[in-house]
CSV table of C-alpha atoms in Angstrom, one decimal:
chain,number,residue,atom,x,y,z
A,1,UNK,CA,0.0,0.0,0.0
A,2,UNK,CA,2.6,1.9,0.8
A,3,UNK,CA,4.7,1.9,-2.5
A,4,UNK,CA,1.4,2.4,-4.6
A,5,UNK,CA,0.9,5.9,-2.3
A,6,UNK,CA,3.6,6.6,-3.4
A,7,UNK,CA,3.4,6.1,-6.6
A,8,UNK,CA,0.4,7.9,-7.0
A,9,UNK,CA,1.6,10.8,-5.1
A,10,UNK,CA,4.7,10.9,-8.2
A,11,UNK,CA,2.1,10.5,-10.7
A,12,UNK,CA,-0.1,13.6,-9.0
A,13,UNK,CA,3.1,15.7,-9.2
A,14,UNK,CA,4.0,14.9,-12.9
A,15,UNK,CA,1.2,15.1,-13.9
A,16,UNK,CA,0.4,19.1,-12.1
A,17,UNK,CA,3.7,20.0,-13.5
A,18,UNK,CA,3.0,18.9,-17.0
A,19,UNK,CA,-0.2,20.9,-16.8
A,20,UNK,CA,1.6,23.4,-15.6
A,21,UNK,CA,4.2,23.3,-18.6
A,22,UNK,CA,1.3,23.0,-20.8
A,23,UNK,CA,-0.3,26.2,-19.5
A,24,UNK,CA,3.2,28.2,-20.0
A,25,UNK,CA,2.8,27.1,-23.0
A,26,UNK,CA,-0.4,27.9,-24.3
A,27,UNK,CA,-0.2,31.2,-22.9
A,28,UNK,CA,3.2,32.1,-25.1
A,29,UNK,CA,1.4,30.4,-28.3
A,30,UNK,CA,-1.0,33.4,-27.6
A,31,UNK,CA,1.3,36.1,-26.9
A,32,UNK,CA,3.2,34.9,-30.2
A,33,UNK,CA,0.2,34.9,-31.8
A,34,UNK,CA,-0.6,38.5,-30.8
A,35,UNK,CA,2.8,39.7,-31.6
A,36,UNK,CA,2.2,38.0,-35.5
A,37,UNK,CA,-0.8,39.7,-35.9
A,38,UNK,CA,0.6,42.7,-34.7
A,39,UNK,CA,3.8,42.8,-36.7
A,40,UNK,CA,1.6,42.0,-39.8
A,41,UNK,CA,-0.9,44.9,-38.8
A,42,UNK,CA,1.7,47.6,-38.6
A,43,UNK,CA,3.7,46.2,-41.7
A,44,UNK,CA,0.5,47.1,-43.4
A,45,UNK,CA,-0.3,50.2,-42.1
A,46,UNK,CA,3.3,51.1,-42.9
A,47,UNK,CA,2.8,50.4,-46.5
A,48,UNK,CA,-0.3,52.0,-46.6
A,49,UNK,CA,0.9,55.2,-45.1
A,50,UNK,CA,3.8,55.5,-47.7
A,51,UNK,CA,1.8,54.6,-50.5
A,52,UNK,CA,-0.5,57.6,-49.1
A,53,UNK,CA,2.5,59.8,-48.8
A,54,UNK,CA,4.1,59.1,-51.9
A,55,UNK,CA,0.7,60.6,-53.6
A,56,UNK,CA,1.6,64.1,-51.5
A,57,UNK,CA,3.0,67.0,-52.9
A,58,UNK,CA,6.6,67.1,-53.2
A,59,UNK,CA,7.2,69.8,-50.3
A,60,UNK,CA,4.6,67.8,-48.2
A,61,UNK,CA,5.9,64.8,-48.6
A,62,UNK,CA,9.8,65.9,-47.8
A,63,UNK,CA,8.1,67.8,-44.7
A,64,UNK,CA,6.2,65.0,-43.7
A,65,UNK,CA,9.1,62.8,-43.8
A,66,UNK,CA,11.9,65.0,-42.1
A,67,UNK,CA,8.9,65.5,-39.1
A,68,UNK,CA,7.5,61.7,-38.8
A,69,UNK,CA,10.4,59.3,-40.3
A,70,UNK,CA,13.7,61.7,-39.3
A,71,UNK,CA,12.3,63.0,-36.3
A,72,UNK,CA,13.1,66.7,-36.7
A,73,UNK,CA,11.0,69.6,-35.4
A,74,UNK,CA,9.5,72.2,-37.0
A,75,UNK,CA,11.7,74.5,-36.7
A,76,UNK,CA,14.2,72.8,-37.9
A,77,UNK,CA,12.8,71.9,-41.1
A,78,UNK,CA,11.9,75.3,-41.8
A,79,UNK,CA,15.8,76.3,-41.3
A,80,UNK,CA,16.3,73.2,-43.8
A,81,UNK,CA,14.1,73.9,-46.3
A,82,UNK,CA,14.1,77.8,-46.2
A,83,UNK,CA,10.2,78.1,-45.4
A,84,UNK,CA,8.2,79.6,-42.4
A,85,UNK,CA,7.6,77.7,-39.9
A,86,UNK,CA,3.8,78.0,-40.5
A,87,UNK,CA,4.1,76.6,-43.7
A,88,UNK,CA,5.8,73.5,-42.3
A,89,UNK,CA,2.7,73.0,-39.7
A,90,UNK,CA,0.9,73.3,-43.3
A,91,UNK,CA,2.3,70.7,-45.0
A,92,UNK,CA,2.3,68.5,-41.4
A,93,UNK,CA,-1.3,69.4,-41.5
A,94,UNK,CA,-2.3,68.5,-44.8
A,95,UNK,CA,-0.5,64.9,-44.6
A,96,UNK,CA,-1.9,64.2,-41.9
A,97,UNK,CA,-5.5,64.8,-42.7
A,98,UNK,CA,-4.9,63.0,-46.3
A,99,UNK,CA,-3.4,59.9,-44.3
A,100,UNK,CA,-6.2,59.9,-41.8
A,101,UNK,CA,-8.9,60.4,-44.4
A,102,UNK,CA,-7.7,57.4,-46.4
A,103,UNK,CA,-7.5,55.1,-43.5
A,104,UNK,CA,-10.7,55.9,-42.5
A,105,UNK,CA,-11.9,55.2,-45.6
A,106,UNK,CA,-10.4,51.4,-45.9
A,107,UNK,CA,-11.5,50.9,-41.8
């Protein structure tokens, strides 16, 4: 009686842990999943925003880029360009809108 106790008592334990392993598992199937879908989400969006941007004006376009892809302010992409200030916010303004209306329009 006693060994079979035992043995039973093993089995319990192997048999909570592989459950437990399975669990760990499942769970980071999801997360990968998640993180797939994501990754294919944004890669879209991506594309969809640069096919919308390459349809921009040539000053919008080089405006919008310096802001949203190099990172650069406004101010420094008026001393760059040559233009007012206002006239960047302009361009950032009209991207933005034409980007926004065309995702709207595909959601």
């Amino acid at each position: 009686m006693r060994g079979s106790a035992c043995s039973g008592l093993c089995n319990l334990k192997t048999n909570n842990r592989r459950n437990i392993h399975l669990k760990q598992l499942y769970i980071e199937q999801e997360k990968s999943d998640n993180v797939t879908e994501k990754t294919i989400f944004f890669r879209d969006l991506k594309k969809r925003i640069h096919a919308i941007t390459d349809q921009l004006p040539p000053k919008c376009r080089t405006v919008f880029v310096m802001s949203r892809e190099q990172g650069l302010n406004t101010r420094t992409i008026s001393q760059r360009l040559s233009i007012a200030e206002k006239t960047v916010e302009a361009h950032l303004t009209k991207a933005l809108k034409a980007i926004k209306n065309s995702i709207d329009r595909k959601i």
